[in-house]
mmCIF file of C-alpha atoms in Angstrom:
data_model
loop_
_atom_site.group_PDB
_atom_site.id
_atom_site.type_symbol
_atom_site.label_atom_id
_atom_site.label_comp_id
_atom_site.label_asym_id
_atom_site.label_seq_id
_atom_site.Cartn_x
_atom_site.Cartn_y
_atom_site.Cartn_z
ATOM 1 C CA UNK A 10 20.485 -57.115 28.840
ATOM 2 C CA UNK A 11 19.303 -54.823 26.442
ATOM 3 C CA UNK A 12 18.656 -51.008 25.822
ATOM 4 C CA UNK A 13 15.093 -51.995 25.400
ATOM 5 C CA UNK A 14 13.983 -53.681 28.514
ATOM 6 C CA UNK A 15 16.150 -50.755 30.607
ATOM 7 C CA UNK A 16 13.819 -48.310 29.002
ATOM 8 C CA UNK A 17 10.378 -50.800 29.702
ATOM 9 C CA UNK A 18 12.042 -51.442 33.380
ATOM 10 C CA UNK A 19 12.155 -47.309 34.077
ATOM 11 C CA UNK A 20 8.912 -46.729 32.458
ATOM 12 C CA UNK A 21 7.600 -49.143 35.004
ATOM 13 C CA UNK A 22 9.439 -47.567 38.086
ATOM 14 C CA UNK A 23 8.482 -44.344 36.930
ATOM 15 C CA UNK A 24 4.461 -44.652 36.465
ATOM 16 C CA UNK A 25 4.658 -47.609 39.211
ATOM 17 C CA UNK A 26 2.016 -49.574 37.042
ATOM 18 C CA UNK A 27 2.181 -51.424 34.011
ATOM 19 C CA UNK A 28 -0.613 -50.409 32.021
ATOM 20 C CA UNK A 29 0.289 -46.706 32.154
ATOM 21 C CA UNK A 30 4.159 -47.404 31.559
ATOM 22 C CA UNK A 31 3.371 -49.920 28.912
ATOM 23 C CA UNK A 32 1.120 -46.983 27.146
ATOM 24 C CA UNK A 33 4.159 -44.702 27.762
ATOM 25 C CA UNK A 34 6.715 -46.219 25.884
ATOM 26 C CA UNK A 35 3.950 -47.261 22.785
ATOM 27 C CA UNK A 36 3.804 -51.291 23.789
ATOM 28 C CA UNK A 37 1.122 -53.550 24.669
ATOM 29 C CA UNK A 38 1.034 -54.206 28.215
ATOM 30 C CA UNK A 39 1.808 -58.418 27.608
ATOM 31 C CA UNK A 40 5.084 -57.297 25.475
ATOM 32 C CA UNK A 41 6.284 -55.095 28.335
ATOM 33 C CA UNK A 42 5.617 -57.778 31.134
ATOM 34 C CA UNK A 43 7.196 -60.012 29.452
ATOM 35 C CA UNK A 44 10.706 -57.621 28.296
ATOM 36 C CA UNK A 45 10.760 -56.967 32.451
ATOM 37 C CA UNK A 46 10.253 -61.362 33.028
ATOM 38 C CA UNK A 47 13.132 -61.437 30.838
ATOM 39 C CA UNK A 48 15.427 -59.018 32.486
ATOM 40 C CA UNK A 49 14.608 -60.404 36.038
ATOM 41 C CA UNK A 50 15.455 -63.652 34.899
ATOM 42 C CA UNK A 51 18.517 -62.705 33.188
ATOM 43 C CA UNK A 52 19.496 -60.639 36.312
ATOM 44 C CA UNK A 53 18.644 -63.368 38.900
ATOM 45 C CA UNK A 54 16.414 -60.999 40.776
ATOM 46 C CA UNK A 55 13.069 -59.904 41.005
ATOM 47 C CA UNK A 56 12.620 -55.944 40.198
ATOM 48 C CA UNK A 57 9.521 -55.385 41.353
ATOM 49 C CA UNK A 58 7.130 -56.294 43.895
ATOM 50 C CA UNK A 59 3.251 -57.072 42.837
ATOM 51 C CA UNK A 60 2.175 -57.798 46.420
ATOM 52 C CA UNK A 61 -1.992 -56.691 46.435
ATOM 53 C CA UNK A 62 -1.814 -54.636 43.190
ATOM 54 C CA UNK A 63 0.677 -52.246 44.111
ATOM 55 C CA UNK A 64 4.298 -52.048 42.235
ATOM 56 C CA UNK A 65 7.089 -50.730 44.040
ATOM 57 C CA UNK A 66 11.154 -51.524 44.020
ATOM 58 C CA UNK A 67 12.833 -54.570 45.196
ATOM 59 C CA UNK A 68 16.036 -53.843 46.698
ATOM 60 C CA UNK A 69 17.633 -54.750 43.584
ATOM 61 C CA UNK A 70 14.914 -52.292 41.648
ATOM 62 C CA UNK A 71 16.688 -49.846 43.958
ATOM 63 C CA UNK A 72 20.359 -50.639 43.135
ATOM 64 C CA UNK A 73 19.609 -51.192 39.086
ATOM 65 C CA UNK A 74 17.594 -48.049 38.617
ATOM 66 C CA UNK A 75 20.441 -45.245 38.550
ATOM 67 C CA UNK A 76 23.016 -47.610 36.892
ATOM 68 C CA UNK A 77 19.388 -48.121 34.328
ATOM 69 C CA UNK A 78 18.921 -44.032 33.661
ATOM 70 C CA UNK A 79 22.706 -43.560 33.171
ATOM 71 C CA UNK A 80 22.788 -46.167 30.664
ATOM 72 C CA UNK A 81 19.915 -45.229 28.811
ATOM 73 C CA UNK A 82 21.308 -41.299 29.199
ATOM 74 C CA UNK A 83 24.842 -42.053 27.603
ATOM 75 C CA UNK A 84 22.964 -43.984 25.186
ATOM 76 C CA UNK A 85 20.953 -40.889 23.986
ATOM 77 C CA UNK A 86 24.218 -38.361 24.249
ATOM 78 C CA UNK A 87 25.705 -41.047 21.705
ATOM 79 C CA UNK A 88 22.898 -41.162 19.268
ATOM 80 C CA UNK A 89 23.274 -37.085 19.252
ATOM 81 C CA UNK A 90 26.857 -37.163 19.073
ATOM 82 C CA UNK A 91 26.922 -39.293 16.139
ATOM 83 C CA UNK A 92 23.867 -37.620 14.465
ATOM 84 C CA UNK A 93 25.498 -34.257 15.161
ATOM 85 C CA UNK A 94 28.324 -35.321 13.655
ATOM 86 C CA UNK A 95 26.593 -36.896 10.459
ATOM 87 C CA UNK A 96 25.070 -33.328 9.819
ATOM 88 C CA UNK A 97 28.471 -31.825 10.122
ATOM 89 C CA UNK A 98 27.486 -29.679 13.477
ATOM 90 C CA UNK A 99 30.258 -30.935 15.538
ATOM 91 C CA UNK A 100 33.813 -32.795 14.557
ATOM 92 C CA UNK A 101 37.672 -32.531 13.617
ATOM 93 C CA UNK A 102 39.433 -32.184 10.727
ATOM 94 C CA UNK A 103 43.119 -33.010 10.790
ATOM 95 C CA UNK A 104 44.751 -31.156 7.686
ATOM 96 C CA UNK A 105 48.477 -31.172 6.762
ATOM 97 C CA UNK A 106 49.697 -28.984 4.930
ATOM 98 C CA UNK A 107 53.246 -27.376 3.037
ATOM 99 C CA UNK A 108 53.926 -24.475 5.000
ATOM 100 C CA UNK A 109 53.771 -22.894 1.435
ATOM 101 C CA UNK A 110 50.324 -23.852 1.051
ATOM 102 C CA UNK A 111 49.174 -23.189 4.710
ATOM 103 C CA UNK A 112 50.095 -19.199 4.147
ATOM 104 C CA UNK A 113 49.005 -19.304 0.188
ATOM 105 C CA UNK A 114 45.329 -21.478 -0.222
ATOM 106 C CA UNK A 115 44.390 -22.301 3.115
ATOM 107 C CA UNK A 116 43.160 -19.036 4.278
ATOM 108 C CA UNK A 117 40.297 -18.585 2.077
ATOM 109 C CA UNK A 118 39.886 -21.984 2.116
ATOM 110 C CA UNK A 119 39.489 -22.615 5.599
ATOM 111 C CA UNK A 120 37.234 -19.558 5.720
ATOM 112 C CA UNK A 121 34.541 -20.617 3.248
ATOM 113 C CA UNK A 122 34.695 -24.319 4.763
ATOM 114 C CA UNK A 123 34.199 -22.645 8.647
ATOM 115 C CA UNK A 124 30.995 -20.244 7.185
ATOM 116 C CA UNK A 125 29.474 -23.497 6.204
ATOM 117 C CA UNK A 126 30.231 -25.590 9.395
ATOM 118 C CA UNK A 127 31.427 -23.882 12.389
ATOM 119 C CA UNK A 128 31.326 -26.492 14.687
ATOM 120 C CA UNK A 129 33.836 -28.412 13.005
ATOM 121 C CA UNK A 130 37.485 -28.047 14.371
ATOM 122 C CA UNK A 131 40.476 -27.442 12.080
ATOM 123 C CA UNK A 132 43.647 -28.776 13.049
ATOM 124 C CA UNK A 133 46.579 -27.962 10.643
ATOM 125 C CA UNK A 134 49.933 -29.821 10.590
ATOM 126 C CA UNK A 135 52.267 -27.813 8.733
ATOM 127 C CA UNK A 136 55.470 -30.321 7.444
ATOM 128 C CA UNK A 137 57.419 -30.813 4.171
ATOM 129 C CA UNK A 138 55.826 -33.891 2.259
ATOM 130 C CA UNK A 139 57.746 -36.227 3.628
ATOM 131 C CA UNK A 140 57.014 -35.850 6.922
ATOM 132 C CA UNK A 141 53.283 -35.103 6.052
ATOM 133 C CA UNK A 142 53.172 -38.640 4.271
ATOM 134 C CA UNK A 143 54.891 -39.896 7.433
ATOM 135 C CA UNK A 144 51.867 -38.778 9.590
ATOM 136 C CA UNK A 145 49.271 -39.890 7.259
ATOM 137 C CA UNK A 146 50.314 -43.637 7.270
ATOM 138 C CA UNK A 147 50.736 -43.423 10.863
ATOM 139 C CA UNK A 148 47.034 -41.742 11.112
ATOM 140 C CA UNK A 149 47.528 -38.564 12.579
ATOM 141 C CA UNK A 150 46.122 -36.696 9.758
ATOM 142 C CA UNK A 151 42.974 -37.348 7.540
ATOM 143 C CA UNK A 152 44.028 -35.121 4.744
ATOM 144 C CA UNK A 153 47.784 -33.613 3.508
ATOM 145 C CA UNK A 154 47.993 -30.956 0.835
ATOM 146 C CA UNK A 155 51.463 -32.125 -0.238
ATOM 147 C CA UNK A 156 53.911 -31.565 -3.422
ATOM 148 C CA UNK A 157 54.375 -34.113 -6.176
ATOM 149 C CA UNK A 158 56.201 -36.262 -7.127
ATOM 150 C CA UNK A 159 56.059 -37.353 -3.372
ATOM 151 C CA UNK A 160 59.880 -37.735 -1.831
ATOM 152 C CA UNK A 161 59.101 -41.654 -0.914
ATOM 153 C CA UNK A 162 55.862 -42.834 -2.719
ATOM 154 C CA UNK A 163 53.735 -45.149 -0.736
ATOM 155 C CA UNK A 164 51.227 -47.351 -2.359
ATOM 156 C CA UNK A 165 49.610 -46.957 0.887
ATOM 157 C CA UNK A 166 48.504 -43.204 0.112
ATOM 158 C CA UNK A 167 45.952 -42.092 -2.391
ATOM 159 C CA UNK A 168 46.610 -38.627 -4.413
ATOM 160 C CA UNK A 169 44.163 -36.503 -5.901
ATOM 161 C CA UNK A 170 46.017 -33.580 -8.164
ATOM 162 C CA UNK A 171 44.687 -30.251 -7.831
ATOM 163 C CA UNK A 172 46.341 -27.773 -9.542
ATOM 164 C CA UNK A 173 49.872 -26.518 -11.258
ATOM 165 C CA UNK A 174 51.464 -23.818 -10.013
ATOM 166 C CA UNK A 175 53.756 -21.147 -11.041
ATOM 167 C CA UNK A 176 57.085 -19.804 -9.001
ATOM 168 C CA UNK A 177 57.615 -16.611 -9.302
ATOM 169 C CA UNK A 178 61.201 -14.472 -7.522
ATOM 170 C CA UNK A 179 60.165 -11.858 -4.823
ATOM 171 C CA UNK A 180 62.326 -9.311 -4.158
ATOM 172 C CA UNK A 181 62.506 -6.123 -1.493
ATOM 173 C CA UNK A 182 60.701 -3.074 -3.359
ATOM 174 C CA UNK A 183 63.373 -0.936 -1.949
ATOM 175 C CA UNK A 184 65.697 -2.828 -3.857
ATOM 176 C CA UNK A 185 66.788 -2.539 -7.996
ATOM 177 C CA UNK A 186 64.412 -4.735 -10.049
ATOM 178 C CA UNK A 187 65.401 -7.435 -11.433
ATOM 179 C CA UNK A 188 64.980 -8.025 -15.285
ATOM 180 C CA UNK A 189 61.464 -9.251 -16.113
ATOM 181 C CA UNK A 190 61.313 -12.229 -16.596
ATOM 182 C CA UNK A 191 64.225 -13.555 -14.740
ATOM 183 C CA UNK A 192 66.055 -16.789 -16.142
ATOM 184 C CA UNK A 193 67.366 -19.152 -13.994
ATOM 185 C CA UNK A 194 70.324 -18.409 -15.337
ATOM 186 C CA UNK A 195 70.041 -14.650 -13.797
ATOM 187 C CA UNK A 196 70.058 -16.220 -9.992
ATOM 188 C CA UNK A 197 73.823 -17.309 -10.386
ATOM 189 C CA UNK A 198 75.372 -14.983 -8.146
ATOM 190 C CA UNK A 199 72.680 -13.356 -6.708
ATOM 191 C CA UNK A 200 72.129 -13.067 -3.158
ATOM 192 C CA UNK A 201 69.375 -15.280 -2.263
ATOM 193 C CA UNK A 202 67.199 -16.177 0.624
ATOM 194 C CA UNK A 203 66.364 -19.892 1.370
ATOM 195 C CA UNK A 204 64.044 -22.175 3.102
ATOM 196 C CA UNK A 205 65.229 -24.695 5.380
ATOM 197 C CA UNK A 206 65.899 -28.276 4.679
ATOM 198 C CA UNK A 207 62.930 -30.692 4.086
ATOM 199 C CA UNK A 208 61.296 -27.870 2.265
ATOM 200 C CA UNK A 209 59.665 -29.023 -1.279
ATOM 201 C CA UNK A 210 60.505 -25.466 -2.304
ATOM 202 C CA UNK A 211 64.422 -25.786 -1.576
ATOM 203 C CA UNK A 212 64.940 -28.859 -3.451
ATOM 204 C CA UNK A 213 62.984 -27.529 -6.451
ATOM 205 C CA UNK A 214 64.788 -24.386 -6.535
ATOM 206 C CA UNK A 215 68.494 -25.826 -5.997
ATOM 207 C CA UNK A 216 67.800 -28.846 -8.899
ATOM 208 C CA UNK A 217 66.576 -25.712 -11.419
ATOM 209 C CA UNK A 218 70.108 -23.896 -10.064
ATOM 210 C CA UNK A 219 72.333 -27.198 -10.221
ATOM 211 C CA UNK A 220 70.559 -28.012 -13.888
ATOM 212 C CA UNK A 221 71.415 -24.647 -15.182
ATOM 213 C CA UNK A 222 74.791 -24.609 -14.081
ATOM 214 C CA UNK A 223 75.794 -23.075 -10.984
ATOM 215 C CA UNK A 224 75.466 -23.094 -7.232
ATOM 216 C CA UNK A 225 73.161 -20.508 -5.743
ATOM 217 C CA UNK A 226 74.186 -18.001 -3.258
ATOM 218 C CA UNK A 227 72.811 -18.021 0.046
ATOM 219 C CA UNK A 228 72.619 -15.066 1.984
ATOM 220 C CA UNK A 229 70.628 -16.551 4.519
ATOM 221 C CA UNK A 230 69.011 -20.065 4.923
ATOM 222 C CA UNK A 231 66.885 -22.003 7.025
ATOM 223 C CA UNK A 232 63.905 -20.078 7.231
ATOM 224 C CA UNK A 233 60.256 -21.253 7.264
ATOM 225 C CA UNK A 234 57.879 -18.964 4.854
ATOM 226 C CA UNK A 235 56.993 -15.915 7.044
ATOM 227 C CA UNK A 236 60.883 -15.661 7.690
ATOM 228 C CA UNK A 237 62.445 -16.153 4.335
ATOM 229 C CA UNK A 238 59.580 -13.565 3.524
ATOM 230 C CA UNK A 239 60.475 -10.965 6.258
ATOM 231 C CA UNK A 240 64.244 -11.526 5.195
ATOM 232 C CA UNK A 241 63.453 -10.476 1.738
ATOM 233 C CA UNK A 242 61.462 -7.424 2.817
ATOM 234 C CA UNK A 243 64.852 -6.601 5.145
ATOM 235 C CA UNK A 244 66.904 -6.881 1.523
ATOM 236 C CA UNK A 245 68.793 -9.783 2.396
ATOM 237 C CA UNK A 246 68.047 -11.405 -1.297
ATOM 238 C CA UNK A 247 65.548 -12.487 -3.560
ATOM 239 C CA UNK A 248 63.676 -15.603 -2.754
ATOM 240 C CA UNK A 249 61.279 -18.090 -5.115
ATOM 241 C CA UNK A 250 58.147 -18.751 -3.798
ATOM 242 C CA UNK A 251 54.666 -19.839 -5.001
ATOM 243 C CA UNK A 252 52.110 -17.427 -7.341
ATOM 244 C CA UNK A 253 49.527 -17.929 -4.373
ATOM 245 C CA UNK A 254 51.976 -17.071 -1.664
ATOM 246 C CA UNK A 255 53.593 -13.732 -3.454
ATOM 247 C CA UNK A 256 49.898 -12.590 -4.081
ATOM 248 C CA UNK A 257 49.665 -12.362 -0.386
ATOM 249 C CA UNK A 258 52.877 -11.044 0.531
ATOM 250 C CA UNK A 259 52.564 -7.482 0.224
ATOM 251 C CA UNK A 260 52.456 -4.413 -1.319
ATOM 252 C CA UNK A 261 56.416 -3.681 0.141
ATOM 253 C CA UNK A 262 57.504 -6.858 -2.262
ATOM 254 C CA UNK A 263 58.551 -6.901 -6.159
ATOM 255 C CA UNK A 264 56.952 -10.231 -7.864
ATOM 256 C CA UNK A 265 58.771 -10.857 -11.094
ATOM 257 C CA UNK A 266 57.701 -14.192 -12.958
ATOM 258 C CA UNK A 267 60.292 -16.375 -14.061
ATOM 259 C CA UNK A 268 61.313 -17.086 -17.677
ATOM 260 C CA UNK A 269 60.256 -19.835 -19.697
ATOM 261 C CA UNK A 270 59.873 -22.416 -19.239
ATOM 262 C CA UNK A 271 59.977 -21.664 -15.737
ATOM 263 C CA UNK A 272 59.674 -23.453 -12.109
ATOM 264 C CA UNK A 273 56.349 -25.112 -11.767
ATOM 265 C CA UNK A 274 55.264 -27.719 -8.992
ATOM 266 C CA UNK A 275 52.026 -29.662 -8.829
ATOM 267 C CA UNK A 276 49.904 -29.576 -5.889
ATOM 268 C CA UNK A 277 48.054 -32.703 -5.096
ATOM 269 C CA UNK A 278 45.667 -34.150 -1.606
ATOM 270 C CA UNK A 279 46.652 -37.328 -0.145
ATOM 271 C CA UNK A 280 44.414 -39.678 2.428
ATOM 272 C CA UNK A 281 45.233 -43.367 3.463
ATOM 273 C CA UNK A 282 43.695 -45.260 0.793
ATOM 274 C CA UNK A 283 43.054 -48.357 3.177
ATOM 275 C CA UNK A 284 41.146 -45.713 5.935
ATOM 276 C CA UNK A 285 38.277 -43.779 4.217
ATOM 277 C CA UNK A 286 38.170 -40.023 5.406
ATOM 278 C CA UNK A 287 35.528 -38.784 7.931
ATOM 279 C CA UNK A 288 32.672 -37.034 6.234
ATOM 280 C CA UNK A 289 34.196 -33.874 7.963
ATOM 281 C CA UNK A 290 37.060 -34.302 5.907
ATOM 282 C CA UNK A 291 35.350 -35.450 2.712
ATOM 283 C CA UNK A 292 33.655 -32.407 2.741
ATOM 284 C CA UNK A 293 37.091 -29.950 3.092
ATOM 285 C CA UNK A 294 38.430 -32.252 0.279
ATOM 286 C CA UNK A 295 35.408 -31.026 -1.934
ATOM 287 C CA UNK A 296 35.905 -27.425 -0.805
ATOM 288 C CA UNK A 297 39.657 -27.659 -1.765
ATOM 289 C CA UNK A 298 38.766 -29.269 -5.135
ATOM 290 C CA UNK A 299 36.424 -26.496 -5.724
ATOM 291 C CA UNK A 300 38.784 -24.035 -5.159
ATOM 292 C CA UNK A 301 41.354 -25.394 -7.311
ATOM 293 C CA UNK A 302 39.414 -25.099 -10.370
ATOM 294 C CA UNK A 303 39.733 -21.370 -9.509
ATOM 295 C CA UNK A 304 42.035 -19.403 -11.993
ATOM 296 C CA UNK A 305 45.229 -18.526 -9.979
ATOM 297 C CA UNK A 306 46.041 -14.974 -8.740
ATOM 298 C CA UNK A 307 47.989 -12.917 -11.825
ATOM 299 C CA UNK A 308 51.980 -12.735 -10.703
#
């Protein structure tokens, strides 16, 4: 049974004539007569009756006709859906990101990708790398924005770098400044503020501590980004974060950069490299590239 003789078999019980339905659906008359034979015969059943001229239903005309327009229906709804989502009217992106990186690039991002196509949804899966890769090979995610080098490379996963980025220490502005620049060196002691575990941030921070010497302080630890943030508004300690992160955290927060050579981490975008990303997703990808060509906010 195919799509084609369902749309010659309703043209038929629609105009109830052959000619007419034949000139309806842009066929010669033989051609459609012949589609209908086939279904009939394929069927087991005669569609139509031809009794003196005049075409009307069989029973099993009756019973095939509904079942026909609801085929034919989904049919069309499919050929939209998948058109729609060719043009980038309707879909999903599934994005995971660092929680750094969700509260420091994604916001602009995300807004100039939604101007272009609003009828794509954004999901966002914020996760340390780890568990981002995790969810990637599993294929809950089309995209990750995670930190290199990854915690447990997979040969599996395909990484695109997209920019270096500076840490810089936030402190409360209530509180004395630190010197500027601050050494690593200058933490040891310090009250500090840290993330929880399976942050990217934590383990880069605490290798730079470890490296230099000395165990950092922890006032308080555990927090996600908008908490370690809040806590260092509150006083509780300094805390190193991200340039793109402490451009958006305030005026009520000191950023002082860090010393040469500094804390740096490289951002990269990872997709399955056996599953090719939806076109919704190649799309973000581009948007992201785009905007990490953009110069970084100044410290």
């Amino acid at each position: 049974m195919q799509f084609q003789q369902l749309a010659y078999f309703v043209a038929v019980a629609d105009a109830r004539h052959f000619t007419r339905a034949a000139e309806a659906v842009h066929v010669s008359q033989p051609s459609l007569s012949q589609q209908i034979r086939a279904l009939e015969k394929e069927l087991g059943a005669a569609l139509f009756s031809r009794a003196r001229g005049n075409i009307a239903l069989t029973d099993a005309g009756e019973a095939l006709l509904p079942l026909a327009r609801r085929i034919l229906a989904d049919a069309d709804t499919a050929r939209h859906e998948v058109l729609e989502l060719a043009q980038l009217r309707r879909g999903r992106v599934r994005l995971g990101a660092t929680p750094s990186l969700a509260t420091g690039l994604l916001p602009d991002v995300l807004r100039a990708f939604h101007d272009r196509h609003p009828g794509i949804r954004l999901i966002i899966e914020e996760g340390g790398s780890h568990d981002l890769v995790r969810h990637l090979a599993r294929g809950a995610l089309d995209l990750a924005l995670v930190v290199l080098p990854l915690p447990s490379p997979s040969p599996a996963l395909t990484t695109v770098e997209l920019f270096q980025e500076d840490l810089v220490v936030v402190s409360s502005a209530a509180d004395e400044p630190p010197a500027s620049p601050v050494r690593i060196a200058d933490l040891e002691g310090r009250p500090m503020v840290m993330f929880r575990h399976g942050y990217d941030l934590r383990d880069l921070t605490l290798a730079a501590c470890r490296a230099a010497g000395f165990e950092p302080y922890f006032t308080v630890e555990g927090g996600e980004m908008d908490a370690v943030l809040g806590f260092v508004r509150a006083g509780l300690g300094i805390g190193v974060v991200p340039q793109t992160v402490a451009a958006r955290a305030g005026h009520d927060l000191r950023v002082t950069p860090l010393a040469r050579p500094g804390l740096r981490r490289t951002v990269a975008l990872a997709h399955r490299s056996d599953v090719a990303p939806p076109r919704a997703a190649r799309v973000l990808q581009d948007v992201l590239l785009t905007a990490a060509t953009r110069p970084p906010p100044p410290p």
